[in-house]
Coordinates of C-alpha atoms in Angstrom, one line a residue:
M1 CA 4.8 -3.3 -38.2
G2 CA 4.4 -6.5 -40.2
K3 CA 5.3 -9.9 -38.8
G4 CA 9.0 -10.5 -39.0
M5 CA 9.9 -6.9 -39.8
A6 CA 12.7 -5.3 -37.7
P7 CA 11.6 -2.2 -35.6
S8 CA 12.6 1.2 -37.0
N9 CA 15.1 3.5 -35.3
H10 CA 12.2 5.7 -34.3
Q11 CA 10.4 2.7 -32.7
V12 CA 13.5 1.6 -30.9
R13 CA 14.1 5.1 -29.5
R14 CA 10.4 5.4 -28.4
S15 CA 10.6 2.0 -26.7
R16 CA 13.8 3.1 -24.8
I17 CA 12.2 6.4 -23.7
Q18 CA 9.1 4.5 -22.5
R19 CA 11.3 2.0 -20.5
L20 CA 13.2 4.9 -19.0
A21 CA 10.1 6.7 -18.0
R22 CA 8.8 3.5 -16.3
S23 CA 12.1 3.1 -14.5
I24 CA 11.9 6.6 -13.2
A25 CA 8.4 5.9 -11.9
F26 CA 9.8 2.7 -10.4
L27 CA 12.5 4.6 -8.5
R28 CA 10.1 7.1 -7.2
R29 CA 8.2 4.2 -5.5
M30 CA 11.4 2.8 -4.0
D31 CA 12.5 3.2 -0.4
W32 CA 15.4 5.7 -1.1
P33 CA 17.2 5.2 2.3
A34 CA 17.6 1.5 1.5
F35 CA 19.7 2.5 -1.6
L36 CA 22.2 4.1 0.7
S37 CA 22.6 1.0 2.8
G38 CA 24.9 -0.7 0.4
P39 CA 25.0 -3.1 -2.6
G40 CA 23.2 -5.8 -0.8
K41 CA 20.1 -3.6 -0.2
L42 CA 20.2 -2.4 -3.8
L43 CA 20.2 -5.9 -5.1
D44 CA 17.4 -6.9 -2.7
I45 CA 15.3 -4.0 -4.0
L46 CA 15.9 -4.8 -7.6
T47 CA 14.8 -8.4 -7.1
S48 CA 11.8 -7.8 -4.9
T49 CA 9.7 -5.4 -6.8
G50 CA 7.3 -7.7 -8.5
T51 CA 8.4 -6.6 -11.9
K52 CA 10.1 -9.0 -14.4
C53 CA 13.7 -8.5 -13.1
R54 CA 16.4 -11.0 -13.6
R55 CA 17.7 -13.2 -10.8
K56 CA 20.0 -11.6 -8.3
N57 CA 23.3 -12.9 -9.6
Q58 CA 22.4 -11.8 -13.1
V59 CA 21.5 -8.3 -11.9
K60 CA 24.8 -8.2 -9.9
M61 CA 26.7 -9.0 -13.1
Q62 CA 24.9 -6.3 -15.0
L63 CA 25.8 -3.8 -12.3
Q64 CA 29.4 -4.8 -12.0
N65 CA 30.0 -5.0 -15.7
S66 CA 27.9 -2.0 -16.7
S67 CA 29.5 0.6 -19.0
V68 CA 26.9 3.2 -18.1
P69 CA 28.6 6.6 -17.7
I70 CA 29.1 7.7 -14.1
L71 CA 27.9 11.0 -12.8
R72 CA 30.4 12.7 -10.6
L73 CA 29.0 14.2 -7.4
R74 CA 30.7 16.7 -5.1
G75 CA 34.1 15.4 -4.3
A76 CA 36.5 13.3 -6.4
I77 CA 36.0 9.6 -7.1
S78 CA 39.2 7.6 -7.3
S79 CA 39.8 5.1 -10.0
R80 CA 39.6 2.3 -7.5
Q81 CA 36.1 3.5 -6.4
R82 CA 35.1 3.8 -10.1
R83 CA 35.8 0.2 -11.0
P84 CA 33.2 -1.6 -8.9
T85 CA 30.2 0.2 -10.4
I86 CA 27.8 -1.5 -8.0
R87 CA 29.4 0.3 -5.0
I88 CA 29.2 3.6 -6.7
L89 CA 25.6 3.1 -7.6
A90 CA 24.6 2.1 -4.1
S91 CA 26.7 4.6 -2.1
R92 CA 26.5 7.7 -4.4
L93 CA 22.9 7.1 -5.6
M94 CA 23.6 8.3 -9.2
I95 CA 20.1 8.7 -10.3
A96 CA 20.5 9.0 -14.0
S97 CA 22.9 6.0 -14.3
T98 CA 20.6 3.9 -12.1
C99 CA 17.5 4.8 -14.2
T100 CA 19.3 3.9 -17.4
L101 CA 20.5 0.6 -15.9
L102 CA 17.1 -0.3 -14.6
A103 CA 15.5 0.4 -17.9
A104 CA 17.9 -2.1 -19.5
I105 CA 17.4 -4.9 -17.0
C106 CA 13.8 -4.6 -15.8
S107 CA 10.5 -4.8 -17.6
A108 CA 7.9 -2.7 -15.8
E109 CA 5.0 -3.0 -18.1
N110 CA 2.6 -3.0 -15.1
P111 CA 4.0 -0.9 -12.3
P112 CA 3.3 -2.7 -9.0
W113 CA 0.9 -1.8 -6.3
S114 CA 2.4 -4.3 -3.9
K115 CA 0.7 -3.7 -0.6
F116 CA -2.1 -1.8 1.2
Q117 CA -2.1 1.9 0.3
N118 CA 1.1 1.1 -1.7
G119 CA 3.0 1.4 1.5
G120 CA 1.5 4.8 2.3
R121 CA 2.5 6.3 -1.1
S122 CA -0.9 6.6 -2.6
T123 CA 0.4 8.3 -5.7
S124 CA 0.4 6.9 -9.2
D125 CA 2.5 8.1 -12.2
L126 CA 0.0 6.6 -14.5
T127 CA -2.7 8.6 -16.3
L128 CA -5.9 7.3 -14.8
P129 CA -9.4 7.6 -16.3
V130 CA -11.4 10.6 -15.1
E131 CA -14.9 9.7 -16.2
W132 CA -16.9 6.5 -16.2
A133 CA -20.4 5.1 -15.6
P134 CA -22.1 1.6 -15.5
D135 CA -22.3 1.7 -19.4
K136 CA -19.2 3.8 -20.1
N137 CA -15.4 3.3 -19.9
I138 CA -15.5 0.0 -17.9
A139 CA -13.1 -2.4 -19.7
W140 CA -14.1 -5.5 -17.7
T141 CA -15.5 -6.8 -14.5
A142 CA -14.7 -10.0 -12.5
D143 CA -16.7 -11.8 -9.9
I144 CA -14.9 -12.6 -6.6
E145 CA -15.8 -15.7 -4.7
G146 CA -17.5 -14.9 -1.4
Y147 CA -17.0 -11.4 0.0
G148 CA -13.9 -9.3 0.9
Q149 CA -12.7 -5.9 2.0
S150 CA -9.1 -5.9 1.1
T151 CA -7.1 -3.9 -1.5
P152 CA -6.3 -5.5 -4.8
I153 CA -2.5 -6.2 -5.0
V154 CA -1.0 -5.6 -8.5
S155 CA 2.3 -7.3 -9.1
H156 CA 3.9 -10.1 -11.1
D157 CA 1.7 -9.0 -14.0
Q158 CA -1.5 -10.0 -12.2
I159 CA -4.1 -8.8 -9.7
V160 CA -4.5 -10.6 -6.4
V161 CA -7.5 -10.2 -4.0
T162 CA -8.6 -12.0 -0.9
S163 CA -12.1 -13.0 0.2
T164 CA -14.1 -15.2 2.6
S165 CA -17.2 -17.4 2.2
G166 CA -19.4 -19.7 4.3
E167 CA -21.9 -19.1 7.0
N168 CA -19.1 -18.7 9.6
K169 CA -16.4 -17.4 7.3
D170 CA -15.4 -21.1 7.1
N171 CA -13.3 -20.6 3.9
Y172 CA -10.7 -18.0 2.8
H173 CA -9.8 -17.4 -0.8
V174 CA -6.7 -15.9 -2.6
S175 CA -7.6 -15.2 -6.2
S176 CA -5.5 -14.0 -9.1
F177 CA -6.9 -12.2 -12.2
S178 CA -5.5 -11.1 -15.5
I179 CA -4.8 -7.4 -15.7
E180 CA -5.7 -7.4 -19.4
D181 CA -9.2 -8.9 -19.3
G182 CA -10.1 -10.0 -15.8
S183 CA -10.0 -13.7 -16.4
K184 CA -9.1 -15.8 -13.4
N185 CA -5.6 -17.2 -13.4
W186 CA -5.8 -19.3 -10.2
Q187 CA -7.4 -19.5 -6.8
I188 CA -6.1 -20.9 -3.5
D189 CA -8.6 -21.9 -0.8
L190 CA -7.8 -22.0 2.9
T191 CA -9.6 -23.2 6.0
N192 CA -10.4 -20.5 8.7
P193 CA -9.0 -21.6 12.1
S194 CA -11.3 -19.2 13.9
P195 CA -14.8 -19.5 12.4
F196 CA -17.1 -16.6 13.3
A197 CA -20.6 -15.6 12.0
N198 CA -20.3 -14.0 8.6
T199 CA -22.1 -10.7 9.1
P200 CA -21.6 -7.1 8.1
M201 CA -20.6 -6.3 11.7
V202 CA -17.2 -8.1 11.5
S203 CA -14.2 -7.8 9.2
R204 CA -14.4 -10.1 6.2
A205 CA -11.0 -10.8 4.6
A206 CA -10.1 -7.2 5.5
P207 CA -6.3 -7.5 5.7
S208 CA -4.6 -6.9 2.4
A209 CA -2.0 -9.2 1.0
I210 CA 1.5 -8.2 -0.1
A211 CA 3.7 -9.0 -3.1
T212 CA 7.2 -10.3 -2.5
A213 CA 10.1 -11.3 -4.7
N214 CA 8.8 -14.8 -4.7
G215 CA 5.1 -14.2 -5.1
F216 CA 2.4 -13.1 -2.6
I217 CA 1.7 -13.5 1.1
A218 CA -1.9 -13.4 2.3
F219 CA -3.1 -12.9 5.8
F220 CA -6.7 -13.4 7.2
E221 CA -8.3 -12.2 10.4
G222 CA -8.9 -15.7 11.5
G223 CA -5.2 -16.2 12.0
V224 CA -3.9 -18.0 8.8
L225 CA -1.1 -16.9 6.6
A226 CA -0.1 -18.3 3.2
A227 CA 2.7 -17.7 0.8
I228 CA 1.8 -18.3 -2.9
S229 CA 4.0 -18.3 -6.0
P230 CA 3.1 -16.1 -9.0
E231 CA 1.8 -19.3 -10.7
G232 CA -0.6 -20.1 -7.8
K233 CA 1.4 -22.7 -6.0
K234 CA 1.2 -22.6 -2.2
Q235 CA 4.7 -22.3 -0.8
W236 CA 4.0 -22.3 2.9
E237 CA 1.1 -21.9 5.4
K238 CA 1.1 -20.7 9.0
N239 CA -1.7 -21.1 11.6
L240 CA -1.2 -18.3 14.2
V241 CA -4.0 -19.8 16.4
D242 CA -2.1 -23.0 16.8
T243 CA 1.1 -21.2 17.7
Y244 CA 0.0 -18.1 19.6
G245 CA -3.6 -18.9 20.8
A246 CA -7.1 -17.8 19.9
I247 CA -7.8 -14.5 18.2
E248 CA -10.7 -12.6 19.7
S249 CA -11.1 -8.9 18.7
R250 CA -14.0 -6.5 18.7
H251 CA -15.4 -6.6 15.1
G252 CA -12.4 -8.6 14.0
L253 CA -8.9 -7.7 12.8
S254 CA -8.2 -5.7 9.7
A255 CA -4.5 -4.9 9.9
S256 CA -2.8 -5.5 6.5
L257 CA 0.7 -6.9 6.1
E258 CA 3.8 -4.6 5.9
Q259 CA 7.3 -5.6 4.8
T260 CA 11.0 -4.7 4.4
N261 CA 13.3 -6.4 1.9
D262 CA 13.8 -9.3 4.2
L263 CA 10.9 -9.3 6.8
V264 CA 7.1 -9.4 6.7
F265 CA 5.2 -7.8 9.7
V266 CA 1.9 -9.2 11.0
W267 CA 0.0 -7.2 13.6
V268 CA -2.6 -9.1 15.7
E269 CA -4.2 -6.5 18.0
R270 CA -6.5 -9.0 19.7
G271 CA -8.4 -8.3 22.9
E272 CA -5.9 -10.0 25.2
D273 CA -2.1 -10.3 24.8
P274 CA -1.9 -8.6 21.4
Y275 CA 1.3 -9.1 19.4
I276 CA 3.4 -8.0 16.4
L277 CA 5.4 -10.6 14.4
A278 CA 8.3 -10.4 12.0
L279 CA 8.5 -13.4 9.7
D280 CA 10.9 -14.6 7.1
P281 CA 8.9 -14.3 3.9
T282 CA 10.5 -17.3 2.3
S283 CA 9.6 -19.8 5.1
G284 CA 7.2 -18.1 7.5
E285 CA 9.7 -18.6 10.3
E286 CA 9.3 -16.2 13.2
I287 CA 12.2 -13.8 13.5
W288 CA 10.9 -11.8 16.4
K289 CA 7.7 -11.3 18.4
A290 CA 6.8 -8.1 20.3
A291 CA 3.9 -6.9 22.4
G292 CA 1.1 -5.1 20.5
V293 CA -0.3 -1.7 21.4
G294 CA -3.0 -2.9 23.8
K295 CA -5.7 -0.6 22.4
T296 CA -8.5 -0.9 19.8
S297 CA -7.3 -0.7 16.2
W298 CA -8.4 -1.4 12.7
A299 CA -5.3 0.4 11.2
S300 CA -2.3 -1.3 9.6
P301 CA 1.4 -1.1 10.5
R302 CA 3.4 1.3 8.4
L303 CA 7.2 1.8 7.9
I304 CA 8.2 5.5 8.3
P305 CA 11.7 6.7 7.2
V306 CA 13.7 8.0 10.2
D307 CA 17.5 8.9 10.3
G308 CA 18.3 6.9 7.2
G309 CA 16.5 3.8 8.5
Q310 CA 12.9 3.0 9.3
H311 CA 10.5 2.7 12.2
L312 CA 7.6 0.3 12.2
V313 CA 4.7 2.5 13.4
C314 CA 1.4 1.1 14.8
S315 CA -1.6 3.4 15.6
A316 CA -4.4 2.4 17.9
S317 CA -7.1 4.4 19.7
G318 CA -5.3 6.8 22.1
K319 CA -1.8 5.4 21.5
I320 CA 0.9 5.2 18.7
I321 CA 4.1 3.2 19.0
G322 CA 7.3 3.0 17.0
L323 CA 9.4 -0.2 16.8
D324 CA 12.8 -1.1 15.4
P325 CA 11.8 -3.3 12.4
S326 CA 14.9 -5.4 12.7
T327 CA 14.5 -6.3 16.4
G328 CA 11.0 -5.4 17.5
K329 CA 12.4 -3.1 20.2
R330 CA 9.9 -0.4 21.2
L331 CA 11.6 2.9 20.4
W332 CA 8.9 5.4 21.5
E333 CA 5.3 5.8 22.5
F334 CA 2.8 8.7 21.8
E335 CA -0.4 9.1 23.7
N336 CA -1.5 12.7 23.1
I337 CA -4.2 11.6 20.6
S338 CA -7.7 10.1 20.6
N339 CA -10.2 8.5 18.2
N340 CA -7.4 7.3 15.9
S341 CA -8.5 3.7 15.7
S342 CA -9.0 3.4 11.9
C343 CA -6.5 5.5 10.0
T344 CA -3.0 4.1 9.1
P345 CA 0.0 6.4 9.4
T346 CA 1.0 8.0 6.1
P347 CA 4.7 8.8 5.4
A348 CA 5.2 12.5 4.8
G349 CA 8.9 13.0 4.7
E350 CA 11.9 12.1 6.8
G351 CA 10.7 11.2 10.3
Q352 CA 7.2 12.5 9.6
F353 CA 3.8 11.0 9.1
L354 CA 0.2 12.1 8.7
I355 CA -2.4 10.6 11.2
G356 CA -6.1 10.7 11.0
A357 CA -8.8 10.5 13.7
S358 CA -12.6 10.3 13.5
D359 CA -15.2 12.7 14.9
G360 CA -15.7 10.4 17.8
R361 CA -18.8 8.4 16.9
G362 CA -18.6 5.3 19.1
E363 CA -15.5 6.7 20.9
S364 CA -14.9 9.2 23.7
S365 CA -13.3 12.6 23.5
A366 CA -15.2 13.6 20.3
G367 CA -14.3 17.2 20.8
S368 CA -10.6 16.6 20.3
A369 CA -11.0 14.9 16.9
A370 CA -9.7 17.7 14.8
A371 CA -6.7 18.2 17.1
S372 CA -5.9 14.5 16.7
N373 CA -5.5 14.9 12.9
G374 CA -2.2 16.3 11.7
L375 CA 1.5 15.8 11.1
I376 CA 3.6 14.0 13.7
Q377 CA 7.4 14.4 13.8
I378 CA 9.8 11.7 15.1
S379 CA 13.0 13.0 16.5
K380 CA 15.6 12.4 19.2
N381 CA 15.4 14.3 22.5
D382 CA 18.4 15.6 24.5
A383 CA 18.9 12.2 26.0
G384 CA 19.3 10.7 22.5
E385 CA 16.0 8.8 22.7
Y386 CA 13.4 8.9 20.1
E387 CA 10.1 10.6 20.7
A388 CA 7.0 11.7 18.7
N389 CA 5.1 15.0 18.8
F390 CA 2.6 16.8 16.7
K391 CA 4.3 19.3 14.3
W392 CA 0.9 20.7 13.6
H393 CA -2.8 19.9 14.3
A394 CA -5.7 20.3 12.0
K395 CA -8.2 22.9 13.1
K396 CA -11.4 21.6 11.5
A397 CA -10.5 18.5 9.4
T398 CA -11.4 15.0 10.7
S399 CA -11.1 11.6 9.0
T400 CA -13.2 8.5 8.8
F401 CA -11.8 5.1 7.5
G402 CA -9.8 6.6 4.6
S403 CA -6.4 7.7 5.8
P404 CA -5.0 11.2 5.1
V405 CA -2.7 11.3 2.1
V406 CA 0.0 13.5 0.7
A407 CA -1.3 15.4 -2.4
G408 CA 1.5 17.5 -3.8
T409 CA 2.5 20.0 -1.1
T410 CA -0.7 19.5 0.8
A411 CA -2.2 16.9 3.2
A412 CA -5.6 15.7 2.0
I413 CA -8.2 14.7 4.7
V414 CA -11.8 13.6 4.0
N415 CA -14.4 13.8 6.7
R416 CA -17.5 11.6 7.3
T417 CA -19.7 13.5 4.9
G418 CA -17.2 13.7 2.0
V419 CA -15.8 17.2 2.7
L420 CA -12.2 17.4 1.4
Y421 CA -9.8 19.5 3.4
R422 CA -6.4 20.3 1.9
L423 CA -3.8 21.6 4.4
D424 CA -0.3 22.9 3.8
L425 CA 2.0 20.0 4.5
E426 CA 4.6 22.2 6.2
T427 CA 2.3 24.4 8.3
G428 CA -1.1 22.8 8.5
E429 CA -2.8 25.9 7.2
Q430 CA -5.9 25.3 5.2
V431 CA -5.4 25.6 1.5
S432 CA -8.9 24.6 0.2
V433 CA -12.1 22.9 1.3
E434 CA -14.6 21.3 -1.0
R435 CA -17.8 19.3 -0.3
T436 CA -17.8 16.4 -2.7
D437 CA -20.4 13.9 -4.1
A438 CA -18.3 11.0 -2.8
G439 CA -19.7 11.1 0.7
G440 CA -17.8 9.2 3.4
I441 CA -14.9 7.1 2.2
W442 CA -13.7 3.7 3.4
S443 CA -10.9 3.6 0.9
T444 CA -7.8 5.7 1.0
P445 CA -7.7 8.3 -1.8
I446 CA -5.3 8.1 -4.8
V447 CA -3.4 11.0 -6.3
A448 CA -2.7 10.8 -10.1
G449 CA -2.4 13.1 -13.1
G450 CA -2.9 16.3 -11.1
N451 CA -6.1 15.0 -9.5
I452 CA -7.1 13.3 -6.3
Y453 CA -9.7 10.4 -6.4
L454 CA -12.1 10.0 -3.5
F455 CA -13.8 6.6 -3.4
G456 CA -17.1 7.0 -1.6
H457 CA -18.2 3.8 0.2
K458 CA -21.6 3.9 -1.4
G459 CA -20.1 3.7 -4.9
T460 CA -19.5 7.3 -6.0
T461 CA -16.0 8.3 -6.9
S462 CA -15.2 12.1 -7.0
V463 CA -12.3 13.4 -9.0
I464 CA -10.9 16.6 -7.6
S465 CA -8.4 18.9 -9.4
L466 CA -5.3 19.7 -7.3
A467 CA -4.9 22.9 -9.2
D468 CA -8.0 24.6 -7.8
G469 CA -9.5 22.1 -5.4
K470 CA -12.7 21.8 -7.5
E471 CA -14.6 18.6 -8.3
I472 CA -14.3 17.9 -12.0
A473 CA -16.2 14.6 -12.2
N474 CA -18.2 12.1 -10.2
N475 CA -18.6 8.5 -11.3
R476 CA -20.2 5.2 -10.5
C477 CA -19.6 1.6 -11.6
W478 CA -23.1 0.4 -10.7
A479 CA -26.5 2.0 -10.6
E480 CA -27.2 3.9 -7.4
A481 CA -30.4 1.9 -6.8
A482 CA -28.4 -1.4 -6.7
A483 CA -26.8 -0.2 -3.5
A484 CA -29.9 -1.0 -1.6
D485 CA -31.2 -4.2 -3.2
D486 CA -32.1 -7.2 -0.9
S487 CA -29.5 -9.6 -2.2
S488 CA -26.7 -7.1 -1.4
R489 CA -28.1 -6.0 1.9
S490 CA -27.5 -9.4 3.5
R491 CA -23.8 -9.2 2.5
G492 CA -23.5 -5.7 3.9
G493 CA -24.5 -3.8 0.7
N494 CA -22.6 -2.9 -2.4
V495 CA -19.7 -1.2 -0.7
L496 CA -16.7 0.3 -2.5
Y497 CA -13.8 -0.8 -0.3
A498 CA -10.6 -0.2 -2.3
A499 CA -8.9 1.0 -5.4
A500 CA -5.5 0.5 -7.1
P501 CA -4.0 1.4 -10.5
A502 CA -3.1 -1.5 -12.8
G503 CA -1.6 -1.0 -16.2
N504 CA -3.9 1.3 -18.1
F505 CA -6.8 0.7 -15.7
L506 CA -8.0 2.0 -12.4
L507 CA -9.2 -1.0 -10.4
L508 CA -12.2 -0.6 -8.0
R509 CA -12.9 -3.4 -5.5
R510 CA -16.4 -4.0 -4.3
G511 CA -17.0 -6.8 -1.7
D512 CA -17.9 -9.3 -4.5
K513 CA -16.6 -7.8 -7.7
L514 CA -13.6 -6.1 -9.4
F515 CA -14.2 -3.3 -11.9
A516 CA -11.4 -2.2 -14.4
I517 CA -12.0 1.4 -15.4
G518 CA -10.5 2.5 -18.7
K519 CA -10.3 1.5 -22.3
T520 CA -8.8 -1.7 -23.4
P521 CA -5.5 -1.3 -25.4

C-alpha cells in the first residue's frame, strides 16, 4: 500500500481478524476466576497485561458505552441488567463480546510472557520456529552484561532480563532489549546488599522479574527489589536485608516473583527464619509477611486456582504449603513427598497442580522419586478445611530442574537424561516415552503449534510432536565445542537457562547472551 493511501476493505477485515485472534489468545492467558469477581477485577486485568491498553477510566468508558451485542446465557437478563454492560461482561463472562471489545481497545502486537514460566501456563499460541542452527534462522543475538540465570520477560513491547557482575556479585543489572532487533533500550544497575563469591556453585541473578501494569519489578537473591518503568526509570527500590536481616541460603536463592492484580509475592527461603512477603507493586510497601516453608527450595511460588479464588503454593524439599494470597494465612500443608526442591508447581485445572521431584541425587529417599511426581488435588475435607493429596503418582517418570508442564491432555515430565514421559492428565497412565537429544533440562518446556520444546542445558533444543511423541528436530544456537571452552568454563559454561516466545521469535537465554530464533519480518 502506497504512502497516504487508505487501506482496502480486505485489509481492514484482515486487520480486524488478526486483532480478534490476538485477543482470544490474550483471554486464554488470563486468570478466568478473576473475571467472575466483578467489574473491578475485570478492569484491573485489562490494565495490567503489559499490552498497550488505555488507562483504566478510558477502558471503563468503553465498557459502559459499548454497543457490542450481548450474548444471552441460560436464564433471562432484565433490561436493568442489560444497561450497565460492564456488569454483564464481568458477571456473565460473555466470551465473544469480550473478545470483540478487547480487540477494539487493546493492541497485542507482542503477546506478553510476563513472569517465570508464564505463571505456569507454558503454552504459546504463536507459531514458533522448529529448526535452527548457529548459521541458520537466528534473527539476532544480544550480549547481556555479566551473567544471569533468569527467564526473559516479554511485555510493554520489550524484553527484560536480569544479570549480575563483579567478583562477589557486587552489581545487579536489569536490561531491556528491543524485540525487533535486540538493540538495548536501557539498563538499570543496582548494588548487591549481600556480596558473595561469584561462582557456578551459587545462584546468579536466578529469580525472574515480573511485568506489571506500570512496568517491571526485579528481584535478586542478594535481597534487593526494584520497580522500573517501561522507559527504564527506577520507581522504587527495597533492600530486604536492611528490613528483615541477612539472607544466607545453601547455593543461594532462586525463587522468582509471583503476582495477583494488586500484590507481588517474594519468597525468601533462607537458612534461618524464612519468610514470604506480599508487597504493593506501586510502592513496595509490605502488605503482609508470613513464615516460609522451613525447607530447602529453589522453586518459585505459584498461584493455583481453587474454588473460584487462588492459593499461593510454595514447594520445598519434603513439604508443600498453600497460603491465602490476600492475607498470608496458611491454609494447608502437605508432606507426603520428597526430593521436590527444584520444580515449581504447575496449574493443571481447578484445585490441581503438577509437581516434579528429582531422582534423589544429593537428597535422601531416592527410591521414592517417581512417586513424588504427579498430580496433586486441593479440596476441602469433612471439617471444611483445605487439604492436599496426590490424585495420581508417576510410576517411572522423574524430573530435574525443568518443571512438569501441561501438554494438551497430558502431563509432560523430562528426566535427568532427557527422556520425555507423557502421562494422561486425568489418570496418570503413560501415553508415550521418548529419549531425546536435549539431555537434562534446566528450563521449563514450552508447548506451541502442536509441539513441545525441550531446552537442554548444554544447548540442544529438541522439538517433539504431540501427535505421536516423536522427535522432529534438534537444534543448537552455538557450536557444541563452544560449550567447553576455557572462557566459558570459568563462568559455569555456556548453559541454556530459559526460553520465552516474543513476537515472531523464540527467545533463548544463555548466561551471557540472548538469541532470537526466527526470521525477521
